[in-house]
mmCIF file of C-alpha atoms and ligand atoms in Angstrom:
data_model
loop_
_atom_site.group_PDB
_atom_site.id
_atom_site.type_symbol
_atom_site.label_atom_id
_atom_site.label_comp_id
_atom_site.label_asym_id
_atom_site.label_seq_id
_atom_site.Cartn_x
_atom_site.Cartn_y
_atom_site.Cartn_z
ATOM 1 C CA MET A 1 120.312 118.132 99.770
ATOM 2 C CA LEU A 2 118.227 118.927 102.854
ATOM 3 C CA LEU A 3 119.631 116.914 105.531
ATOM 4 C CA GLU A 4 123.169 115.155 105.486
ATOM 5 C CA ILE A 5 124.351 113.018 108.321
ATOM 6 C CA LYS A 6 128.317 112.396 107.623
ATOM 7 C CA ASP A 7 129.970 109.795 109.326
ATOM 8 C CA ILE A 8 128.578 110.258 112.840
ATOM 9 C CA HIS A 9 129.917 108.473 115.984
ATOM 10 C CA VAL A 10 127.762 108.528 119.142
ATOM 11 C CA HIS A 11 128.766 106.856 122.337
ATOM 12 C CA TYR A 12 126.667 106.108 125.584
ATOM 13 C CA GLY A 13 129.477 106.024 128.007
ATOM 14 C CA LYS A 14 132.100 103.800 126.572
ATOM 15 C CA ILE A 15 129.643 101.811 124.421
ATOM 16 C CA ALA A 16 129.717 102.846 120.825
ATOM 17 C CA ALA A 17 125.999 103.093 119.517
ATOM 18 C CA LEU A 18 126.666 104.579 116.169
ATOM 19 C CA LYS A 19 130.003 103.652 114.513
ATOM 20 C CA GLY A 20 130.075 106.061 111.407
ATOM 21 C CA ILE A 21 126.635 106.578 109.965
ATOM 22 C CA SER A 22 126.059 108.468 106.801
ATOM 23 C CA VAL A 23 122.600 109.307 105.668
ATOM 24 C CA GLU A 24 121.349 111.878 102.979
ATOM 25 C CA VAL A 25 117.796 113.213 102.900
ATOM 26 C CA ASN A 26 116.580 115.203 99.894
ATOM 27 C CA GLU A 27 113.977 117.783 99.804
ATOM 28 C CA GLY A 28 110.570 116.352 99.338
ATOM 29 C CA GLU A 29 111.843 112.579 100.206
ATOM 30 C CA ILE A 30 110.525 110.013 102.740
ATOM 31 C CA VAL A 31 113.413 108.133 103.821
ATOM 32 C CA THR A 32 113.233 105.327 106.300
ATOM 33 C CA LEU A 33 115.869 103.839 108.676
ATOM 34 C CA ILE A 34 115.255 100.125 109.217
ATOM 35 C CA GLY A 35 117.110 97.582 111.357
ATOM 36 C CA ALA A 36 116.880 95.207 114.244
ATOM 37 C CA ASN A 37 116.478 96.200 118.038
ATOM 38 C CA GLY A 38 119.328 98.022 119.123
ATOM 39 C CA ALA A 39 120.863 98.877 115.587
ATOM 40 C CA GLY A 40 120.971 102.546 116.434
ATOM 41 C CA LYS A 41 117.798 103.750 114.538
ATOM 42 C CA THR A 42 116.455 105.865 117.528
ATOM 43 C CA THR A 43 119.944 106.846 118.686
ATOM 44 C CA THR A 44 120.592 108.326 115.085
ATOM 45 C CA LEU A 45 117.320 110.384 115.282
ATOM 46 C CA LYS A 46 118.044 111.662 118.607
ATOM 47 C CA THR A 47 121.453 112.765 117.622
ATOM 48 C CA ILE A 48 119.815 114.633 114.505
ATOM 49 C CA SER A 49 117.277 116.496 116.910
ATOM 50 C CA GLY A 50 120.065 117.315 119.393
ATOM 51 C CA LEU A 51 119.134 114.940 122.304
ATOM 52 C CA ARG A 52 122.322 113.132 121.908
ATOM 53 C CA GLY A 53 125.777 114.604 121.253
ATOM 54 C CA LEU A 54 128.300 113.428 118.689
ATOM 55 C CA THR A 55 131.709 112.152 119.320
ATOM 56 C CA SER A 56 132.611 112.827 115.684
ATOM 57 C CA GLY A 57 131.116 113.528 112.389
ATOM 58 C CA LYS A 58 128.633 116.283 111.236
ATOM 59 C CA ILE A 59 125.093 116.992 110.640
ATOM 60 C CA ILE A 60 124.341 119.576 107.916
ATOM 61 C CA PHE A 61 120.776 120.722 107.796
ATOM 62 C CA ASP A 62 119.609 123.333 104.920
ATOM 63 C CA GLY A 63 123.242 124.305 104.164
ATOM 64 C CA ARG A 64 124.119 124.683 107.902
ATOM 65 C CA ASP A 65 126.283 122.793 110.235
ATOM 66 C CA ILE A 66 124.050 122.096 113.191
ATOM 67 C CA SER A 67 126.234 119.469 115.010
ATOM 68 C CA LYS A 68 126.512 121.638 117.899
ATOM 69 C CA MET A 69 123.101 123.685 117.754
ATOM 70 C CA PRO A 70 120.967 123.116 120.882
ATOM 71 C CA GLY A 71 117.910 121.351 119.911
ATOM 72 C CA HIS A 72 115.327 123.811 120.557
ATOM 73 C CA LYS A 73 117.212 125.803 117.964
ATOM 74 C CA ARG A 74 117.051 122.970 115.671
ATOM 75 C CA VAL A 75 113.080 122.974 116.070
ATOM 76 C CA VAL A 76 113.072 126.679 115.005
ATOM 77 C CA ALA A 77 115.604 125.978 112.104
ATOM 78 C CA GLY A 78 113.117 123.591 110.681
ATOM 79 C CA LEU A 79 113.640 120.144 112.153
ATOM 80 C CA GLY A 80 110.198 118.861 113.514
ATOM 81 C CA GLN A 81 110.230 115.930 115.843
ATOM 82 C CA ALA A 82 107.548 113.403 116.979
ATOM 83 C CA PRO A 83 109.791 111.304 119.559
ATOM 84 C CA GLU A 84 109.177 107.569 120.394
ATOM 85 C CA GLY A 85 107.118 107.258 123.311
ATOM 86 C CA ARG A 86 105.076 110.374 122.125
ATOM 87 C CA GLY A 87 106.355 113.074 124.517
ATOM 88 C CA ILE A 88 102.982 114.629 124.819
ATOM 89 C CA PHE A 89 102.147 116.716 127.998
ATOM 90 C CA PRO A 90 99.645 114.362 129.531
ATOM 91 C CA GLY A 91 97.730 116.906 131.978
ATOM 92 C CA MET A 92 97.321 119.415 129.175
ATOM 93 C CA THR A 93 94.421 119.388 126.639
ATOM 94 C CA VAL A 94 94.845 118.192 123.232
ATOM 95 C CA HIS A 95 94.527 122.006 122.090
ATOM 96 C CA ASP A 96 97.010 123.381 124.407
ATOM 97 C CA ASN A 97 99.622 120.472 123.413
ATOM 98 C CA LEU A 98 99.010 121.724 119.818
ATOM 99 C CA LEU A 99 99.577 125.343 120.620
ATOM 100 C CA MET A 100 102.980 124.262 122.440
ATOM 101 C CA GLY A 101 104.212 122.820 119.322
ATOM 102 C CA ALA A 102 104.053 126.401 117.749
ATOM 103 C CA TYR A 103 105.929 127.917 120.778
ATOM 104 C CA ALA A 104 108.760 129.171 118.658
ATOM 105 C CA ARG A 105 106.491 130.806 116.124
ATOM 106 C CA THR A 106 106.346 134.792 116.073
ATOM 107 C CA THR A 107 103.205 134.801 113.789
ATOM 108 C CA SER A 108 99.775 133.656 114.191
ATOM 109 C CA SER A 109 99.238 129.625 114.486
ATOM 110 C CA SER A 110 95.523 129.606 113.380
ATOM 111 C CA LYS A 111 96.526 128.157 110.011
ATOM 112 C CA GLU A 112 98.747 125.600 111.281
ATOM 113 C CA LEU A 113 95.927 124.697 113.863
ATOM 114 C CA ALA A 114 93.196 124.458 111.521
ATOM 115 C CA GLU A 115 95.455 122.051 109.235
ATOM 116 C CA ALA A 116 96.344 119.815 112.031
ATOM 117 C CA TYR A 117 92.550 119.570 112.944
ATOM 118 C CA GLU A 118 91.853 118.772 109.255
ATOM 119 C CA LEU A 119 94.370 116.152 109.106
ATOM 120 C CA PHE A 120 93.402 114.724 112.420
ATOM 121 C CA PRO A 121 89.769 114.884 112.930
ATOM 122 C CA ARG A 122 89.993 112.822 115.908
ATOM 123 C CA LEU A 123 92.020 115.549 117.493
ATOM 124 C CA ALA A 124 89.264 118.323 116.885
ATOM 125 C CA GLU A 125 86.621 116.008 118.429
ATOM 126 C CA ARG A 126 88.796 115.683 121.479
ATOM 127 C CA ARG A 127 90.432 119.203 121.756
ATOM 128 C CA ASP A 128 89.558 119.736 125.437
ATOM 129 C CA GLN A 129 90.304 116.444 126.615
ATOM 130 C CA ALA A 130 93.504 115.957 128.896
ATOM 131 C CA ALA A 131 96.095 114.482 126.460
ATOM 132 C CA GLY A 132 97.247 111.506 128.791
ATOM 133 C CA THR A 133 93.512 110.088 128.760
ATOM 134 C CA MET A 134 93.764 109.512 124.827
ATOM 135 C CA SER A 135 94.449 106.230 123.449
ATOM 136 C CA GLY A 136 97.985 105.312 122.295
ATOM 137 C CA GLY A 137 97.048 106.021 118.506
ATOM 138 C CA GLU A 138 95.529 109.342 119.484
ATOM 139 C CA GLN A 139 98.323 110.274 121.293
ATOM 140 C CA GLN A 140 100.645 109.364 118.146
ATOM 141 C CA MET A 141 98.327 111.550 116.155
ATOM 142 C CA LEU A 142 98.883 114.652 118.801
ATOM 143 C CA ALA A 143 102.576 114.116 118.765
ATOM 144 C CA ILE A 144 102.542 114.322 114.903
ATOM 145 C CA GLY A 145 100.032 117.267 114.740
ATOM 146 C CA ARG A 146 102.143 119.233 117.422
ATOM 147 C CA ALA A 147 105.471 118.651 115.552
ATOM 148 C CA LEU A 148 103.557 120.121 112.449
ATOM 149 C CA MET A 149 102.520 123.287 114.253
ATOM 150 C CA ALA A 150 106.255 124.734 114.004
ATOM 151 C CA ARG A 151 105.972 124.098 109.996
ATOM 152 C CA PRO A 152 108.835 122.098 110.027
ATOM 153 C CA LYS A 153 111.035 121.349 106.679
ATOM 154 C CA VAL A 154 111.696 117.939 107.841
ATOM 155 C CA LEU A 155 109.733 115.695 110.320
ATOM 156 C CA LEU A 156 111.747 113.145 112.247
ATOM 157 C CA LEU A 157 109.356 110.428 113.262
ATOM 158 C CA ASP A 158 110.520 107.602 115.646
ATOM 159 C CA GLU A 159 108.390 104.394 115.497
ATOM 160 C CA PRO A 160 104.961 106.260 114.664
ATOM 161 C CA SER A 161 103.311 102.541 114.371
ATOM 162 C CA MET A 162 104.426 101.351 117.877
ATOM 163 C CA GLY A 163 101.785 99.641 119.817
ATOM 164 C CA LEU A 164 98.963 100.453 117.594
ATOM 165 C CA ALA A 165 96.481 98.072 115.848
ATOM 166 C CA PRO A 166 96.928 97.174 112.370
ATOM 167 C CA LEU A 167 94.021 99.533 111.179
ATOM 168 C CA LEU A 168 95.224 102.326 112.997
ATOM 169 C CA VAL A 169 98.889 101.665 111.537
ATOM 170 C CA GLN A 170 97.450 101.990 108.238
ATOM 171 C CA GLN A 171 95.664 105.147 108.947
ATOM 172 C CA ILE A 172 98.964 106.854 110.467
ATOM 173 C CA PHE A 173 100.996 105.685 107.409
ATOM 174 C CA SER A 174 98.473 107.161 105.001
ATOM 175 C CA ILE A 175 98.607 110.600 107.263
ATOM 176 C CA ILE A 176 102.442 110.737 106.963
ATOM 177 C CA GLU A 177 102.098 110.227 103.129
ATOM 178 C CA GLU A 178 99.720 113.138 102.943
ATOM 179 C CA ILE A 179 101.841 115.415 105.144
ATOM 180 C CA ASN A 180 104.571 114.387 102.842
ATOM 181 C CA ARG A 181 102.574 115.335 99.624
ATOM 182 C CA ARG A 182 101.921 118.706 101.262
ATOM 183 C CA GLY A 183 105.652 119.418 100.943
ATOM 184 C CA VAL A 184 107.177 118.239 104.366
ATOM 185 C CA THR A 185 110.373 116.037 104.034
ATOM 186 C CA VAL A 186 110.074 112.878 106.213
ATOM 187 C CA LEU A 187 112.861 110.764 108.137
ATOM 188 C CA LEU A 188 111.133 107.738 109.556
ATOM 189 C CA VAL A 189 112.562 105.048 111.927
ATOM 190 C CA GLU A 190 110.348 102.048 112.005
ATOM 191 C CA GLN A 191 110.311 98.335 113.352
ATOM 192 C CA ASN A 192 107.532 97.674 110.930
ATOM 193 C CA ALA A 193 110.056 97.609 107.982
ATOM 194 C CA GLN A 194 107.497 96.200 105.405
ATOM 195 C CA GLN A 195 105.015 99.267 105.989
ATOM 196 C CA ALA A 196 107.951 101.647 106.080
ATOM 197 C CA LEU A 197 109.495 100.416 102.688
ATOM 198 C CA LYS A 198 106.066 100.578 101.132
ATOM 199 C CA LEU A 199 105.745 104.143 102.090
ATOM 200 C CA ALA A 200 109.211 105.403 101.743
ATOM 201 C CA HIS A 201 111.220 106.629 98.534
ATOM 202 C CA ARG A 202 114.546 105.375 99.755
ATOM 203 C CA ALA A 203 115.682 103.308 102.916
ATOM 204 C CA TYR A 204 118.892 102.659 104.853
ATOM 205 C CA VAL A 205 119.462 99.303 106.789
ATOM 206 C CA LEU A 206 121.231 99.778 110.069
ATOM 207 C CA GLU A 207 123.182 96.917 111.865
ATOM 208 C CA THR A 208 124.995 97.519 114.982
ATOM 209 C CA GLY A 209 125.749 101.097 114.511
ATOM 210 C CA ARG A 210 126.333 101.021 110.856
ATOM 211 C CA VAL A 211 124.616 101.298 107.564
ATOM 212 C CA VAL A 212 125.054 98.111 105.722
ATOM 213 C CA LYS A 213 122.587 98.812 102.923
ATOM 214 C CA SER A 214 120.770 101.879 101.136
ATOM 215 C CA ALA A 215 118.703 101.727 98.174
ATOM 216 C CA ALA A 216 115.478 102.667 96.599
ATOM 217 C CA ALA A 217 112.747 101.416 98.926
ATOM 218 C CA SER A 218 110.948 99.375 96.341
ATOM 219 C CA ASP A 219 114.231 97.518 95.637
ATOM 220 C CA LEU A 220 114.841 96.545 99.348
ATOM 221 C CA LEU A 221 111.288 95.322 99.396
ATOM 222 C CA ASN A 222 112.285 92.810 96.892
ATOM 223 C CA ASP A 223 115.806 92.228 98.124
ATOM 224 C CA PRO A 224 115.768 88.346 99.348
ATOM 225 C CA ALA A 225 118.352 89.207 102.231
ATOM 226 C CA VAL A 226 116.185 92.054 103.552
ATOM 227 C CA GLN A 227 113.200 89.702 103.091
ATOM 228 C CA ALA A 228 114.803 87.196 105.290
ATOM 229 C CA ALA A 229 116.014 89.554 107.859
ATOM 230 C CA TYR A 230 113.306 92.133 108.303
ATOM 231 C CA LEU A 231 110.329 91.158 106.221
ATOM 232 C CA GLY A 232 109.298 87.791 107.804
ATOM 233 C CA GLY A 233 110.966 85.475 105.537
ATOM 234 C CA GLY A 234 109.712 86.854 102.352
HETATM 235 P P1 ATP B 301 114.951 99.631 118.731
HETATM 236 O O1 ATP B 301 114.472 99.351 117.589
HETATM 237 O O2 ATP B 301 115.007 98.601 119.820
HETATM 238 O O3 ATP B 301 114.400 100.966 119.478
HETATM 239 P P2 ATP B 301 117.042 101.105 117.745
HETATM 240 O O4 ATP B 301 117.531 100.601 116.616
HETATM 241 O O5 ATP B 301 116.464 102.345 117.941
HETATM 242 O O6 ATP B 301 116.608 99.842 118.487
HETATM 243 P P3 ATP B 301 119.063 102.574 119.576
HETATM 244 O O7 ATP B 301 118.007 102.755 120.766
HETATM 245 O O8 ATP B 301 119.494 103.428 119.087
HETATM 246 O O9 ATP B 301 118.629 101.355 118.670
HETATM 247 O O10 ATP B 301 120.215 101.725 120.361
HETATM 248 C C1 ATP B 301 121.445 101.599 119.935
HETATM 249 C C2 ATP B 301 122.427 101.152 120.871
HETATM 250 O O11 ATP B 301 122.704 102.016 121.881
HETATM 251 C C3 ATP B 301 121.905 99.722 121.592
HETATM 252 O O12 ATP B 301 122.944 98.716 121.719
HETATM 253 C C4 ATP B 301 121.423 100.326 122.935
HETATM 254 O O13 ATP B 301 121.559 99.415 124.015
HETATM 255 C C5 ATP B 301 122.261 101.255 123.264
HETATM 256 N N1 ATP B 301 121.653 102.428 123.932
HETATM 257 C C6 ATP B 301 120.589 103.149 123.755
HETATM 258 N N2 ATP B 301 120.280 103.759 124.732
HETATM 259 C C7 ATP B 301 121.234 104.050 125.627
HETATM 260 C C8 ATP B 301 121.348 104.622 126.925
HETATM 261 N N3 ATP B 301 120.592 105.516 127.387
HETATM 262 N N4 ATP B 301 122.479 104.331 127.816
HETATM 263 C C9 ATP B 301 123.231 103.293 127.338
HETATM 264 N N5 ATP B 301 123.289 102.684 126.020
HETATM 265 C C10 ATP B 301 121.922 102.965 125.328
#
């Protein structure tokens, strides 16, 4: 197992946002977390990437307990992240944003750069454009491309389809599939449960800070309760 989240509890002040979440991600998988607004999906990802601290529980990554490791060290260890709201540097060019993604690498990044531009030809066309002037979809591509520059073992994706037109959503999802095919394990948080379940191998359903169901994604797509709650009635 590549990533194991064991019974994590996370608080915002006195409010318990996560009340004992356990999630397992095997090497090579795409795993998705789905659930309503406020269920704790983003908090789970932020806790894995080190942006939020744990009250209790453990995060094991690649055989190491990283529960207390600072976020930037987790990136170096192989946890790549493309956060909700993109988190790109708006005043810098597309190219420089990509290079920032490789800041922790000690060897040349030319291979990773070429791969990012190959996966996202749109970024290659716009390499000298200020990132902040790119469209929402382009910024999402940039956030994913930048995360890949660090050659992550696992890519954490928070709502990559947020705010995108349907055609672009399709594009982003097929690129995520391609990234996975090239050997990157993916943990995906999505509001768009239908698309996420079509893409993922396995899925966890979160409700108010707890996992209420986990199964093969294809089983959840056909689960009447999941259809009624998250897939527009089924
Ligand atoms: P969404 O799909 O709406 O993004 P989510 O499943 O990602 O929802 P979280 O953002 O993880 O849910 O929120 C989980 C709970 O923690 C919610 O009740 C939310 O109000 C609360 N919460 C999140 N961030 C904070 C914060 N910075 N301060 C206080 N409470 C927070």
